[in-house]
PDB file of N, CA, C and O in Angstrom:
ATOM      1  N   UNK A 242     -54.328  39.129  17.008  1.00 49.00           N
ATOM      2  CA  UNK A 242     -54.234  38.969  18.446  1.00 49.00           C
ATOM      3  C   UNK A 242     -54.927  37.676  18.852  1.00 49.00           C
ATOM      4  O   UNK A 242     -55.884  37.178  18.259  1.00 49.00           O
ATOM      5  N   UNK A 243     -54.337  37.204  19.915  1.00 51.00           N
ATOM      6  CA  UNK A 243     -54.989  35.835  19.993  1.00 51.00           C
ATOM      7  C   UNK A 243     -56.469  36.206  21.309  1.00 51.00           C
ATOM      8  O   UNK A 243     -56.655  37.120  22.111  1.00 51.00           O
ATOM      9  N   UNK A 244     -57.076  35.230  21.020  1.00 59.00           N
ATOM     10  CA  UNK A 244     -58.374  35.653  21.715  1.00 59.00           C
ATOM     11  C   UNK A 244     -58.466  34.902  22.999  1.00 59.00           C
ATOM     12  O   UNK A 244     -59.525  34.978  23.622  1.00 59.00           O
ATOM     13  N   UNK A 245     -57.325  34.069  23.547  1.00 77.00           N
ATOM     14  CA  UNK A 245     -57.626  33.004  24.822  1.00 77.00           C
ATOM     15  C   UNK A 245     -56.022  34.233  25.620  1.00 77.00           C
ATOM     16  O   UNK A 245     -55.173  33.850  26.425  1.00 77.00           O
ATOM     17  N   UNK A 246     -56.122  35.368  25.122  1.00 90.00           N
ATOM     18  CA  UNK A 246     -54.958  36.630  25.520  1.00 90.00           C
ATOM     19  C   UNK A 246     -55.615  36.836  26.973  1.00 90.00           C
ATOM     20  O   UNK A 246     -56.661  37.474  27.094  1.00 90.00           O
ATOM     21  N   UNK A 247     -54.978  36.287  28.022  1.00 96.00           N
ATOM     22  CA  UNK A 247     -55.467  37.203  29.413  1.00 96.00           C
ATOM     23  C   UNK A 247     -54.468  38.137  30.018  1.00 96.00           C
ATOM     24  O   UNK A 247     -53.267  38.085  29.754  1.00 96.00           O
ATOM     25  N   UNK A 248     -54.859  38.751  30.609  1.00 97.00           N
ATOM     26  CA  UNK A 248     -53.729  39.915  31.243  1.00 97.00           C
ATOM     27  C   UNK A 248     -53.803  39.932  32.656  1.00 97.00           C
ATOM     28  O   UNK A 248     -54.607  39.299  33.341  1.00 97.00           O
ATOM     29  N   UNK A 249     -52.670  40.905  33.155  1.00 96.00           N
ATOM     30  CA  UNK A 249     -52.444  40.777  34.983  1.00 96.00           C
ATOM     31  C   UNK A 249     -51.983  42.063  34.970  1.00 96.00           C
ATOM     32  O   UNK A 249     -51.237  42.545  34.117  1.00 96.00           O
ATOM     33  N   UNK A 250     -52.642  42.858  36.362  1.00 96.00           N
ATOM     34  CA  UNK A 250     -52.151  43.645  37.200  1.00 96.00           C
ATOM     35  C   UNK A 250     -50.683  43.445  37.611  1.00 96.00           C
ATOM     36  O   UNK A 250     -50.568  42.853  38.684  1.00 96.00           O
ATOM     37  N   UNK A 251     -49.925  43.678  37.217  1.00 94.00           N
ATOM     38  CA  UNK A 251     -48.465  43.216  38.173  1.00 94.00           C
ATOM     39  C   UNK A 251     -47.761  44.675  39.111  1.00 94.00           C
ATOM     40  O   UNK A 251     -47.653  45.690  38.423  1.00 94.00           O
ATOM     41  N   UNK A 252     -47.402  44.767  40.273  1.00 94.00           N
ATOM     42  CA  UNK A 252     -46.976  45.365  41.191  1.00 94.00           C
ATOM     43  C   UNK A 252     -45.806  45.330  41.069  1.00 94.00           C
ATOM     44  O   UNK A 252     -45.344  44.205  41.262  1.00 94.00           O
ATOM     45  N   UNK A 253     -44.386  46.848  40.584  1.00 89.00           N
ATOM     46  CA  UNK A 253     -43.220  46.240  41.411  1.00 89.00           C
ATOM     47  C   UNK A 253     -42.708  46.743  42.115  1.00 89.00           C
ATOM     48  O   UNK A 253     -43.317  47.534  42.836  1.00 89.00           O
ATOM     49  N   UNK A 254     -41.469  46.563  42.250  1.00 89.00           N
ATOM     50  CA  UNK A 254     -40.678  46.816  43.767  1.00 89.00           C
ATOM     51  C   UNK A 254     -40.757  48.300  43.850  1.00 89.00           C
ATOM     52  O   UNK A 254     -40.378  48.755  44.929  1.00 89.00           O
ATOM     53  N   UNK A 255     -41.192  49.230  42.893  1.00 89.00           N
ATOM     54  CA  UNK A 255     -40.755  50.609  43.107  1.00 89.00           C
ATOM     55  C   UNK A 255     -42.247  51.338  43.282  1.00 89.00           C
ATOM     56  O   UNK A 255     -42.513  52.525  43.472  1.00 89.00           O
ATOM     57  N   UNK A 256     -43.487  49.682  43.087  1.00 89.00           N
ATOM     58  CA  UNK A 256     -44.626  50.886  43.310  1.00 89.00           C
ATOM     59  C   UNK A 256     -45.837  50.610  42.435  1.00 89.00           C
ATOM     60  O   UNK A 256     -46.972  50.313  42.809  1.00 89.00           O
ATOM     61  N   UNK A 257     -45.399  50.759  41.248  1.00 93.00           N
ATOM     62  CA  UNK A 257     -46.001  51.159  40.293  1.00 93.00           C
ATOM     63  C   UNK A 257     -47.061  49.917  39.812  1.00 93.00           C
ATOM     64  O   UNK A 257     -46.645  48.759  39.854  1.00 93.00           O
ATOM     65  N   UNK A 258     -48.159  50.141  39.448  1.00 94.00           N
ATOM     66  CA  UNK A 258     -48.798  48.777  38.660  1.00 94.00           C
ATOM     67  C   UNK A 258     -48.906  48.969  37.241  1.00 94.00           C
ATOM     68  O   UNK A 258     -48.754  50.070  36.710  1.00 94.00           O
ATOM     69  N   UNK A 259     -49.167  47.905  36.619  1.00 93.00           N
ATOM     70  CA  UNK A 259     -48.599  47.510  34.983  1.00 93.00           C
ATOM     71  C   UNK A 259     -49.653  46.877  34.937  1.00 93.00           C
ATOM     72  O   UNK A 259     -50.069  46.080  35.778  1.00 93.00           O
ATOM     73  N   UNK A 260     -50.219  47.245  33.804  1.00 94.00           N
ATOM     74  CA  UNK A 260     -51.053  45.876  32.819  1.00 94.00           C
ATOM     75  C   UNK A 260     -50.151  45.095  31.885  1.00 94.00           C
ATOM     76  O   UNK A 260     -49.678  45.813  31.005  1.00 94.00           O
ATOM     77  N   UNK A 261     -49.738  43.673  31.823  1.00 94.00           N
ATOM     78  CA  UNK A 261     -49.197  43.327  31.174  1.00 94.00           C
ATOM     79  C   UNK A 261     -49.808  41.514  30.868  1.00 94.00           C
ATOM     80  O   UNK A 261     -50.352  40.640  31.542  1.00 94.00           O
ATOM     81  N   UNK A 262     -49.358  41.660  29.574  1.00 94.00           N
ATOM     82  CA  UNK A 262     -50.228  39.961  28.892  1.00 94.00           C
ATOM     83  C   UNK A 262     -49.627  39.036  29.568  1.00 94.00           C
ATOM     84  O   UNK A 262     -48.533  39.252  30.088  1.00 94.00           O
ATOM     85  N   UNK A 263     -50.531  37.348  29.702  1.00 91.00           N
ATOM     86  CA  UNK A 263     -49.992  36.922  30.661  1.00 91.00           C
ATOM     87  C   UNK A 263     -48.737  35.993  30.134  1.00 91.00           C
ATOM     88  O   UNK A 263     -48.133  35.154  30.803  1.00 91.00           O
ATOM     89  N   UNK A 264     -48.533  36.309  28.948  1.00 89.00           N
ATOM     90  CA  UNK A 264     -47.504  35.460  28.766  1.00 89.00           C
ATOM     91  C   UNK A 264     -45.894  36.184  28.981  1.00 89.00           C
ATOM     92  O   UNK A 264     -44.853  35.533  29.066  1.00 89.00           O
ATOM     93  N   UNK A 265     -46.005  37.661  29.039  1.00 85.00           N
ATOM     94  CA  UNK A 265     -45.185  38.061  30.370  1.00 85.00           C
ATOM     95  C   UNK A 265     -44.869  38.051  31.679  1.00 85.00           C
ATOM     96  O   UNK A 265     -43.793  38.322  32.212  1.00 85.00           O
ATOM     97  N   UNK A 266     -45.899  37.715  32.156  1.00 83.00           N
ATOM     98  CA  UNK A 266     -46.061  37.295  34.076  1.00 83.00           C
ATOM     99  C   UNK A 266     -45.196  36.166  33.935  1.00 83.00           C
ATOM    100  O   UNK A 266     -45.354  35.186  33.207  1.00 83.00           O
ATOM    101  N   UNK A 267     -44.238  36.431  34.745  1.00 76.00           N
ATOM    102  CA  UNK A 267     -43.486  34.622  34.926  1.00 76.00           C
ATOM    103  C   UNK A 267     -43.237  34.880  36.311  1.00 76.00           C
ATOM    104  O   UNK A 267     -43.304  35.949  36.918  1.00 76.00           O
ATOM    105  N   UNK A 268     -42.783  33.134  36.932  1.00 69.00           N
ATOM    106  CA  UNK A 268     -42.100  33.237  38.866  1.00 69.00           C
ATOM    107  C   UNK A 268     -41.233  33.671  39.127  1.00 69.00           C
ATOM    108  O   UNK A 268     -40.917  34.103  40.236  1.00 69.00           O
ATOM    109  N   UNK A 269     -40.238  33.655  37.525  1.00 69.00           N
ATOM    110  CA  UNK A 269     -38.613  34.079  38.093  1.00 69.00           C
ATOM    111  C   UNK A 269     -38.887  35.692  38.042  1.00 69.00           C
ATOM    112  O   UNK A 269     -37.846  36.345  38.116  1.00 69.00           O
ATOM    113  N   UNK A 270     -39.756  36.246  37.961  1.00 74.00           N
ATOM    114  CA  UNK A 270     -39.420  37.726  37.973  1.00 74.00           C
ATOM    115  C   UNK A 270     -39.467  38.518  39.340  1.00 74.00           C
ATOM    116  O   UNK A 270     -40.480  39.107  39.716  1.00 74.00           O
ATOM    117  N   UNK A 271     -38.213  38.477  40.092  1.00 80.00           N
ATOM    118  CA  UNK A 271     -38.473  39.556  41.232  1.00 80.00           C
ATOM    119  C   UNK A 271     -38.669  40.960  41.401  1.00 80.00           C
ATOM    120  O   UNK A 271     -38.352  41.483  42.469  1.00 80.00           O
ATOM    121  N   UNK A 272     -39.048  41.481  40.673  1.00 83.00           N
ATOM    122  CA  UNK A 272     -39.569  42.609  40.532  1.00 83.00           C
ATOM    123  C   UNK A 272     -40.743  42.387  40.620  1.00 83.00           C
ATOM    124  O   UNK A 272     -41.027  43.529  40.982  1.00 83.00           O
ATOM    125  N   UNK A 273     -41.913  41.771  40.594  1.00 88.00           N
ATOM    126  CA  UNK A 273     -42.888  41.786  40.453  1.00 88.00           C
ATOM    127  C   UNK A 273     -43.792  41.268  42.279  1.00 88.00           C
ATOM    128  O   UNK A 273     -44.040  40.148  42.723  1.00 88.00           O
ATOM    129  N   UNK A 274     -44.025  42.539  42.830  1.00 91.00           N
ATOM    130  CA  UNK A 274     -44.430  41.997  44.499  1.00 91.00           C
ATOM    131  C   UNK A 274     -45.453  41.430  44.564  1.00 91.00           C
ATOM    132  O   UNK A 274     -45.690  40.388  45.176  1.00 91.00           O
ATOM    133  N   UNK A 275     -46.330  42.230  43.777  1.00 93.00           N
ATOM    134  CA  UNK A 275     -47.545  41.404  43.879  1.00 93.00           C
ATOM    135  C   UNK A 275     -48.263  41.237  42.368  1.00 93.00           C
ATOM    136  O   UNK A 275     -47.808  41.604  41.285  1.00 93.00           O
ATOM    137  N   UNK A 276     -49.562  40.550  42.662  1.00 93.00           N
ATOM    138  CA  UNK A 276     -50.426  40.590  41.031  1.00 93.00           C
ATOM    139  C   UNK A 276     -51.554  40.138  41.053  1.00 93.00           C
ATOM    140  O   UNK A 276     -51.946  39.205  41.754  1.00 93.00           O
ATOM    141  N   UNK A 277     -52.259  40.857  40.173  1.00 96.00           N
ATOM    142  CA  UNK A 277     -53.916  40.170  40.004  1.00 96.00           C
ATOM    143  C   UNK A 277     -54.353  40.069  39.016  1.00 96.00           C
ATOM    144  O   UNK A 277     -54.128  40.845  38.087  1.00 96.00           O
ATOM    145  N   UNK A 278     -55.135  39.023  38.968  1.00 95.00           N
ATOM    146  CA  UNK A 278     -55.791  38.731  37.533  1.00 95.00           C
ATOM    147  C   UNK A 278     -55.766  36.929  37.372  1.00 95.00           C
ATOM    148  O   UNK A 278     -55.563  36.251  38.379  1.00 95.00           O
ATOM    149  N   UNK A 279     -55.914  36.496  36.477  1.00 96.00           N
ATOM    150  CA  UNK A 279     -56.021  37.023  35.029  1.00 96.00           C
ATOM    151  C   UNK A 279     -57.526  37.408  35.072  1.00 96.00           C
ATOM    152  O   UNK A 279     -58.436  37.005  35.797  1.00 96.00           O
ATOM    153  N   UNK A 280     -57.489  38.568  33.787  1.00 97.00           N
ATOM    154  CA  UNK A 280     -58.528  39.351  33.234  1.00 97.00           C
ATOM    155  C   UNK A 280     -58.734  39.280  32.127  1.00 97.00           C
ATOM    156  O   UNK A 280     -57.869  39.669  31.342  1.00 97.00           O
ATOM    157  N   UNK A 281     -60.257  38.627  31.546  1.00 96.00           N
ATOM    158  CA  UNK A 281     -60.291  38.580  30.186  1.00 96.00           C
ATOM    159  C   UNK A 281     -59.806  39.448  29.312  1.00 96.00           C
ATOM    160  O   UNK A 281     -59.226  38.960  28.341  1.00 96.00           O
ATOM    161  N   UNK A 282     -59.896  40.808  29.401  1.00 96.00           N
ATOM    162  CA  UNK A 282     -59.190  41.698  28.609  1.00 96.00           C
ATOM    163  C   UNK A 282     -58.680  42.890  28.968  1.00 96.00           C
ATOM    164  O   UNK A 282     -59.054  43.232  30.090  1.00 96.00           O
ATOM    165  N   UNK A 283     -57.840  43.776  28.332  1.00 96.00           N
ATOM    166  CA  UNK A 283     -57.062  44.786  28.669  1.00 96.00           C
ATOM    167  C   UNK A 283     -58.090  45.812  29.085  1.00 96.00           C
ATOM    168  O   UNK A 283     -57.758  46.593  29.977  1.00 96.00           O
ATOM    169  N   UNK A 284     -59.471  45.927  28.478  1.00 97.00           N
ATOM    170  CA  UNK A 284     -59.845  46.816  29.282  1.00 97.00           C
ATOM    171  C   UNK A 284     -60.735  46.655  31.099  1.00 97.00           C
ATOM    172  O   UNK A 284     -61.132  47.507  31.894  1.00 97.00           O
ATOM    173  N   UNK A 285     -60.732  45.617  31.111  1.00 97.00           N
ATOM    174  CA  UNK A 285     -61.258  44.861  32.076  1.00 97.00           C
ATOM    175  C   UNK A 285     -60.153  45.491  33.286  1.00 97.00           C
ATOM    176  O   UNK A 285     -60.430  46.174  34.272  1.00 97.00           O
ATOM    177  N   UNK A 286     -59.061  45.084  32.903  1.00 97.00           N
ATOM    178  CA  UNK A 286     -57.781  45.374  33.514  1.00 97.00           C
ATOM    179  C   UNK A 286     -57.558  46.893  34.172  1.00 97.00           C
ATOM    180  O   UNK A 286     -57.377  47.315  35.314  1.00 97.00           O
ATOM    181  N   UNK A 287     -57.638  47.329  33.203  1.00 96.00           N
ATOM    182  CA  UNK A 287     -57.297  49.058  33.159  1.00 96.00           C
ATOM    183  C   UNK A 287     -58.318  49.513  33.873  1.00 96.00           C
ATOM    184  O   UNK A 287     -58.082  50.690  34.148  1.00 96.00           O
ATOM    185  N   UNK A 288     -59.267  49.193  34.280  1.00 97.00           N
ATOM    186  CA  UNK A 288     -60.479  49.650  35.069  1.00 97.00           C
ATOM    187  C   UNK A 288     -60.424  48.892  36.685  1.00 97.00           C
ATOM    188  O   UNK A 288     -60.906  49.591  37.577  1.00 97.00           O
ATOM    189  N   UNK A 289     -60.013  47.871  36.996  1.00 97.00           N
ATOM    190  CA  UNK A 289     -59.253  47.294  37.748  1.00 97.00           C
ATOM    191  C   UNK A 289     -58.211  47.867  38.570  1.00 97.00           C
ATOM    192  O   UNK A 289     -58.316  48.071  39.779  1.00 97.00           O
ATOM    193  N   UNK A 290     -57.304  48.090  37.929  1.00 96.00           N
ATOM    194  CA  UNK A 290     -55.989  49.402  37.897  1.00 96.00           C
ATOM    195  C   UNK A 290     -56.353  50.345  38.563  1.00 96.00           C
ATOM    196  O   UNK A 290     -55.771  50.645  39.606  1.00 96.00           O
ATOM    197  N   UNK A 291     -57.311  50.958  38.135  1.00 96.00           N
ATOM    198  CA  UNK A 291     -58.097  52.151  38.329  1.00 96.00           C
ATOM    199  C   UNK A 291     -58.603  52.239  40.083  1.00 96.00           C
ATOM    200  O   UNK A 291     -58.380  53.242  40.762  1.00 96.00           O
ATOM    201  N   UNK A 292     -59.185  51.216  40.527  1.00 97.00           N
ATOM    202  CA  UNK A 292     -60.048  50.840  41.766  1.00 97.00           C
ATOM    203  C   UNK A 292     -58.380  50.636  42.472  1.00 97.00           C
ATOM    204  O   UNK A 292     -58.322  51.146  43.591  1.00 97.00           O
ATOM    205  N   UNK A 293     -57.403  50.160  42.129  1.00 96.00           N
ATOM    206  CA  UNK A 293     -56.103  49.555  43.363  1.00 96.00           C
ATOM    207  C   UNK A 293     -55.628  51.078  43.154  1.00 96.00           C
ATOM    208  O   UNK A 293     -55.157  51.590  44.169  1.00 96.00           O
ATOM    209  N   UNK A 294     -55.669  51.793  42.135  1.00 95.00           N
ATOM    210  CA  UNK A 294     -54.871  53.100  42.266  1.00 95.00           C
ATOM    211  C   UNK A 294     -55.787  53.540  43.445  1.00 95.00           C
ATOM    212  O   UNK A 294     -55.248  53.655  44.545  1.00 95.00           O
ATOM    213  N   UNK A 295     -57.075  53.790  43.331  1.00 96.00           N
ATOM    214  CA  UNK A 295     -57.615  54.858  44.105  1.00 96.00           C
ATOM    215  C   UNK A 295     -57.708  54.084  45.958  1.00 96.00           C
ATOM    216  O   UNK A 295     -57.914  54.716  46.994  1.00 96.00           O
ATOM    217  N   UNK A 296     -57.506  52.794  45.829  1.00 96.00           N
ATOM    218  CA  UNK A 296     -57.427  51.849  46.808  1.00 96.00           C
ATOM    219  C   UNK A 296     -56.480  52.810  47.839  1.00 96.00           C
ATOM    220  O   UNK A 296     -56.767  53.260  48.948  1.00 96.00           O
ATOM    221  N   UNK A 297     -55.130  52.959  46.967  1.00 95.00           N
ATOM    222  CA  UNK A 297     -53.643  53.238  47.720  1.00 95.00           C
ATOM    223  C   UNK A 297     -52.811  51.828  47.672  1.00 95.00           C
ATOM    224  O   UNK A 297     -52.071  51.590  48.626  1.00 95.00           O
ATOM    225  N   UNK A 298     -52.886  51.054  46.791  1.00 94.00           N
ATOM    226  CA  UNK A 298     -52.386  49.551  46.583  1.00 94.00           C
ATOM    227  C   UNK A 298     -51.412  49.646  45.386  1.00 94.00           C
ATOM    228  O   UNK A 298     -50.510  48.877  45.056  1.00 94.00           O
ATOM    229  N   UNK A 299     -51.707  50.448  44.997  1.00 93.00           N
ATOM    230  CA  UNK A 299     -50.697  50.926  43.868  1.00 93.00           C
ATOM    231  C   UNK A 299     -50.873  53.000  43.023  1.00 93.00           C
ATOM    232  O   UNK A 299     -51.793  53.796  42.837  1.00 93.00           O
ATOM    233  N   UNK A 300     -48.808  52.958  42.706  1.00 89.00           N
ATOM    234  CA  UNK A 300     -48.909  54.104  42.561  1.00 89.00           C
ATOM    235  C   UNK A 300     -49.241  53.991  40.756  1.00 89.00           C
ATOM    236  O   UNK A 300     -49.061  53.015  40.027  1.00 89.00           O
ATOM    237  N   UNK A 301     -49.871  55.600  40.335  1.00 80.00           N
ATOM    238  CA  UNK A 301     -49.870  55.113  38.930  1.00 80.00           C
ATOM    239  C   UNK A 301     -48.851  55.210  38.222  1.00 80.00           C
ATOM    240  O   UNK A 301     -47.872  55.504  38.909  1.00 80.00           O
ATOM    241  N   UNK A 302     -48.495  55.026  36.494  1.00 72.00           N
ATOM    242  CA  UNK A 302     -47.086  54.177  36.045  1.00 72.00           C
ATOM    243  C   UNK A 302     -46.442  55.943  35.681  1.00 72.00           C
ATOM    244  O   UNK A 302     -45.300  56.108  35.253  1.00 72.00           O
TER     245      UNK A 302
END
């Protein structure tokens, strides 16, 4: 695994938030409403996730 690996919250149209690496996040993707990050690592992320779920900013997957 590479170690300069950051990840993003991504939001889409139906709701749901995703942890996904950032070399999946791209502009052309319209599905994707909103996003946060980058986050040094996946668990950084997932705990993150955690705070927008309980926010009401996102549903879980």
């Amino acid at each position: 695994m590479n170690k300069s690996q950051t990840w993003y919250i991504v939001k889409r149209s139906v709701g749901n938030c995703e942890i996904v690496p950032s070399d999946k996040v791209g502009d052309d993707n319209v599905e994707i409403i909103e996003q946060w990050g980058p986050f040094s690592s996946q668990e950084e992320a997932i705990a993150r996730r955690v705070g927008l779920i309980r926010a009401g900013k996102c549903q879980p997957v």
